[in-house]
Coordinates of C-alpha atoms and ligand atoms in Angstrom, one line a residue:
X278 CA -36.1 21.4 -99.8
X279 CA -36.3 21.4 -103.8
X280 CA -35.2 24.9 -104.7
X281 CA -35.6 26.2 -108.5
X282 CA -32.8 28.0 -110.1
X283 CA -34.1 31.4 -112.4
X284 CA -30.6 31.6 -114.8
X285 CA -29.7 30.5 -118.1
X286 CA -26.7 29.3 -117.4
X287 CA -26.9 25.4 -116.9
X288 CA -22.7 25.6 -115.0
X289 CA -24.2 27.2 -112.7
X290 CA -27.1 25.1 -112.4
X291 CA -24.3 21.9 -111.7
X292 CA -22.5 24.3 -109.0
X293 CA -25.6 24.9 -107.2
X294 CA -26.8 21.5 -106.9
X295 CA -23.4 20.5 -105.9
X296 CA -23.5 22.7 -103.3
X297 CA -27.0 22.7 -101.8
X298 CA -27.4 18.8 -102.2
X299 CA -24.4 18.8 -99.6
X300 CA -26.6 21.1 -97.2
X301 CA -30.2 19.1 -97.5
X302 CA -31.2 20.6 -101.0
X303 CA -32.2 19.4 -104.0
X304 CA -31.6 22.1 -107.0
X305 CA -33.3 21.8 -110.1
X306 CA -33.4 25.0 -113.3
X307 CA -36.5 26.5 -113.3
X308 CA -38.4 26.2 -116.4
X309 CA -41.6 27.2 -117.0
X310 CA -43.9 25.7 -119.8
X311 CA -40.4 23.4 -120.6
X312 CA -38.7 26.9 -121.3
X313 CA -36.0 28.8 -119.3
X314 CA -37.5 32.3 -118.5
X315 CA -36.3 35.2 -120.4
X316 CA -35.4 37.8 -117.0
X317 CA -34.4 41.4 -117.6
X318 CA -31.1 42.1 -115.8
X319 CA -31.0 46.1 -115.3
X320 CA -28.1 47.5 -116.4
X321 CA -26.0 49.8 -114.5
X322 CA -27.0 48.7 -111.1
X323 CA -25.3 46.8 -108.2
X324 CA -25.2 43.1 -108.3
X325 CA -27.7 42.9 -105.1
X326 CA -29.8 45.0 -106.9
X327 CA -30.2 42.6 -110.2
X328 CA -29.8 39.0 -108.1
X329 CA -33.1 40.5 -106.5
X330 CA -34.4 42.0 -109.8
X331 CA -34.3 38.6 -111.5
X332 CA -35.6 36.3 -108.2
X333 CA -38.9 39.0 -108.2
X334 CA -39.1 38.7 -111.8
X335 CA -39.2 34.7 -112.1
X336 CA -41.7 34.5 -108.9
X337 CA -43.7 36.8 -111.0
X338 CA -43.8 34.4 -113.8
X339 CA -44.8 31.3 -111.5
X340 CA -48.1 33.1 -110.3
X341 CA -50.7 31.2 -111.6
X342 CA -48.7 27.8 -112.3
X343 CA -48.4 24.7 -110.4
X344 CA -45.2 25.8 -109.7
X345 CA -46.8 29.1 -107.7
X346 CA -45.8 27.6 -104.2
X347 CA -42.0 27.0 -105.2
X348 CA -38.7 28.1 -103.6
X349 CA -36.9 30.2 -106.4
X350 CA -33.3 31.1 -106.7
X351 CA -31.9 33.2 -108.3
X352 CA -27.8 35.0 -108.4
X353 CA -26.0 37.9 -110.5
X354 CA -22.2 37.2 -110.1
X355 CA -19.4 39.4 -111.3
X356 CA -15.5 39.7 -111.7
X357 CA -13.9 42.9 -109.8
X358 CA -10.4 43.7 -111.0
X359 CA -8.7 45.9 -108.7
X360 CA -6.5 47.8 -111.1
X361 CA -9.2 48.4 -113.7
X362 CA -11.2 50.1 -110.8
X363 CA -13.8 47.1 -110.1
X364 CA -14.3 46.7 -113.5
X365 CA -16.1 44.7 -115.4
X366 CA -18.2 44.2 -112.0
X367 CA -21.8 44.1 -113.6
X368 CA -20.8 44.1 -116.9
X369 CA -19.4 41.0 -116.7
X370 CA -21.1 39.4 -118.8
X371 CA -21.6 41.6 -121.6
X372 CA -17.8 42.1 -121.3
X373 CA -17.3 38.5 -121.1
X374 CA -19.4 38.7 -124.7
X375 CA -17.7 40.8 -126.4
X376 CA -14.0 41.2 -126.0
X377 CA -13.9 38.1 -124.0
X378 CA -11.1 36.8 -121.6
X379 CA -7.8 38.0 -123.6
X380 CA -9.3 41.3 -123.7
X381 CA -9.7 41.7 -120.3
X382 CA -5.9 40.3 -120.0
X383 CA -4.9 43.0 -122.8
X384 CA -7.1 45.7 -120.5
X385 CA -4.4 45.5 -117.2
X386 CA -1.4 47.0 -117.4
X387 CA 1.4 44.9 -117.1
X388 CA 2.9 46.6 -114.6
X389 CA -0.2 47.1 -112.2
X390 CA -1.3 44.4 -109.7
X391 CA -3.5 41.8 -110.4
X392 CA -5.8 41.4 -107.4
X393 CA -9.5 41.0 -108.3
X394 CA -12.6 39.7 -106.1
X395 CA -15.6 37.0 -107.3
X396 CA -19.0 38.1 -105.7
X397 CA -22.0 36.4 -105.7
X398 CA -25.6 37.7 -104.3
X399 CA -27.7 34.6 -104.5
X400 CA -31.9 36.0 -103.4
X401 CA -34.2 33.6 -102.4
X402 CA -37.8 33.8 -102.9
X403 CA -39.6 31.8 -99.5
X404 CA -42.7 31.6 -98.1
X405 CA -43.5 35.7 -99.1
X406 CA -40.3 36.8 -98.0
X407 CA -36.5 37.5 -99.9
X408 CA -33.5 36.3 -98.2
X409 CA -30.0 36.8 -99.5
X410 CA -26.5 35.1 -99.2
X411 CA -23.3 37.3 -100.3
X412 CA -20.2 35.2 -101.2
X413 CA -16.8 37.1 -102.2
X414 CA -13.9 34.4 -103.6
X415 CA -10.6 36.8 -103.5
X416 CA -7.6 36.1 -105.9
X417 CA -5.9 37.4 -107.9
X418 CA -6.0 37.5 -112.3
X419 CA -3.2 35.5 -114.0
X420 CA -1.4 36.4 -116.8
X421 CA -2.3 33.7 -119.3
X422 CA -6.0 32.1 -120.0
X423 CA -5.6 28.2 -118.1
X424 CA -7.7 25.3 -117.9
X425 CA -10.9 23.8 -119.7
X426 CA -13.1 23.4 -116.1
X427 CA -15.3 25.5 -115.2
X428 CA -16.9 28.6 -117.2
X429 CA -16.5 32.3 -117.7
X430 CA -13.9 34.0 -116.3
X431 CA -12.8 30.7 -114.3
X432 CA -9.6 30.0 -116.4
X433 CA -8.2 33.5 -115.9
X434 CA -9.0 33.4 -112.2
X435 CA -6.4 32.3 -109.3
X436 CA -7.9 32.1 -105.9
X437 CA -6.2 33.0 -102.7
X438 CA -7.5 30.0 -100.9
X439 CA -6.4 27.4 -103.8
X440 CA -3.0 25.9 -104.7
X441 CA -2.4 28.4 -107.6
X442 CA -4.1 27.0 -110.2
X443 CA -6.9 28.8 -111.5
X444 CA -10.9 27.5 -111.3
X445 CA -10.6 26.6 -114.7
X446 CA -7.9 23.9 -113.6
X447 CA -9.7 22.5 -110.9
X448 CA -12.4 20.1 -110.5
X449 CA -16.2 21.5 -109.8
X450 CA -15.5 20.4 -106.0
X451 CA -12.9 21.6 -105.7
X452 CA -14.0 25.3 -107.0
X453 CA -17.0 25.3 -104.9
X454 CA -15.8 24.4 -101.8
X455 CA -13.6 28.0 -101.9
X456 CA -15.8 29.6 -104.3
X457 CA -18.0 32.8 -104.3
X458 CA -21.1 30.9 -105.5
X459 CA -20.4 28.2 -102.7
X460 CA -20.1 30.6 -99.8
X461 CA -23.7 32.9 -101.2
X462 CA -25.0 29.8 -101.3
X463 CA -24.4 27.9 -97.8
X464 CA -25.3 31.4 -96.7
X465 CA -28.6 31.5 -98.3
X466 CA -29.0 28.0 -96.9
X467 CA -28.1 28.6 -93.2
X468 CA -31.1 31.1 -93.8
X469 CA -33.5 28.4 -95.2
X470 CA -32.9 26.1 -92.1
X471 CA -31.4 27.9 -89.1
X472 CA -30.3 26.0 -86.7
X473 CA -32.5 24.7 -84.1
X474 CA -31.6 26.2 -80.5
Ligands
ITT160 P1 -27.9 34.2 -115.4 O1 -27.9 35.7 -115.3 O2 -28.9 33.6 -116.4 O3 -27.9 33.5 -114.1 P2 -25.2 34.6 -116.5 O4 -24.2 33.6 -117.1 O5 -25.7 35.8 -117.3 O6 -26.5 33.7 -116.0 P3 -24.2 36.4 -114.4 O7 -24.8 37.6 -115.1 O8 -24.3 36.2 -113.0 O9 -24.7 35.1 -115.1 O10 -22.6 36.3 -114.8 C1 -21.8 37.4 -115.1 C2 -20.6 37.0 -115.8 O11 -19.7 36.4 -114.8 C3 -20.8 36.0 -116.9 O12 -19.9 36.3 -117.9 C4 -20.4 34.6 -116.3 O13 -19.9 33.8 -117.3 C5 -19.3 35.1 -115.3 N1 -19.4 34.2 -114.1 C6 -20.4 34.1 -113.2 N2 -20.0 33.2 -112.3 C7 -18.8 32.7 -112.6 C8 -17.9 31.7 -112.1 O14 -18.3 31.0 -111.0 N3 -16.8 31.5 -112.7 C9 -16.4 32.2 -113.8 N4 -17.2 33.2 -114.4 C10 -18.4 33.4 -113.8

């Protein structure tokens, strides 16, 4: 199936499509009139509540296009550091913004444990209906920023189920075979196709 991606972040464009073409899916950003839709993200609420937010809002947009009949994507994603109380969570982005990774390093106490959680909530927009995939990558935040891979908060980030480096160190395979966004996703596509009895 060709699925269209709602987000204006192009590294996640390359995960997705990664992932999905693995599973049967072709991924492409969704643009409309050659431009990436602006979406709203609500502030304040849970990130199931925006990932659905943002997939309603770019279906919205399609109405009336050629691209009316397509299957639309879309995911809000966001860091969880145990110790700062699941913070930044769905300010993660504006966080990431504004005092940026070494701020958040700065934020926990040296003292305190470092255990944080990625989540993803990808929403899918098919045939009328909404179906969702939740993916949680568990790890744990290190104490120095490492590695050019990735984006965002990957080079502070050391998952449980990799070898110690952080995302930022490893290659895109190797991230989204453990990752949050990987697991949303195959979850969202076990949804797409189920399998046949
Ligand atoms: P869209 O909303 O347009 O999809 P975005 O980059 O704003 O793109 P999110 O709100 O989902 O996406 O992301 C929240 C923050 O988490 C933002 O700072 C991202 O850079 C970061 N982030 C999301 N996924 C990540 C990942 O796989 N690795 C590292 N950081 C990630």
């Amino acid at each position: 199936m060709r699925i269209l991606f709602a987000t204006g972040n192009k590294h996640k464009v390359s995960e997705a499509s990664e992932i999905l073409s693995h599973l049967g899916h072709e991924v492409d950003q969704l643009l409309i009139h050659g431009q990436v839709p602006e979406l709203i993200e609500p502030q304040a609420e849970g990130i199931e509540e925006v990932a659905i937010s943002k997939v309603m809002q770019a279906r919205d947009l399609v109405i009336g296009t050629e691209l009316e009949d397509s299957i639309i994507l879309a995911e809000d994603s966001g860091l969880f550091i145990d110790s700062l109380r699941g913070f930044p969570g769905p300010f993660s982005s504006y966080v990431e913004g504004t005092i940026g990774l070494s701020g958040i390093l700065h934020l926990i106490p040296p003292e305190s444990g470092r255990e944080a959680e990625f989540r993803t909530i990808a929403a899918v927009y098919f045939e009328g209906e909404i179906l969702t995939g939740t993916g949680i990558c568990s790890g744990v935040i290190s104490r120095e920023i490492s590695g050019e891979m990735g984006f965002g908060y990957d080079p502070i980030f050391i998952p449980h189920d990799g070898d110690g480096r952080t995302c930022g160190e490893m290659s895109s395979t190797e991230k989204s075979y453990i990752s949050h966004r990987g697991r949303a996703l195959k979850e969202v596509s076990e949804l797409l196709n189920p399998p046949s009895k």
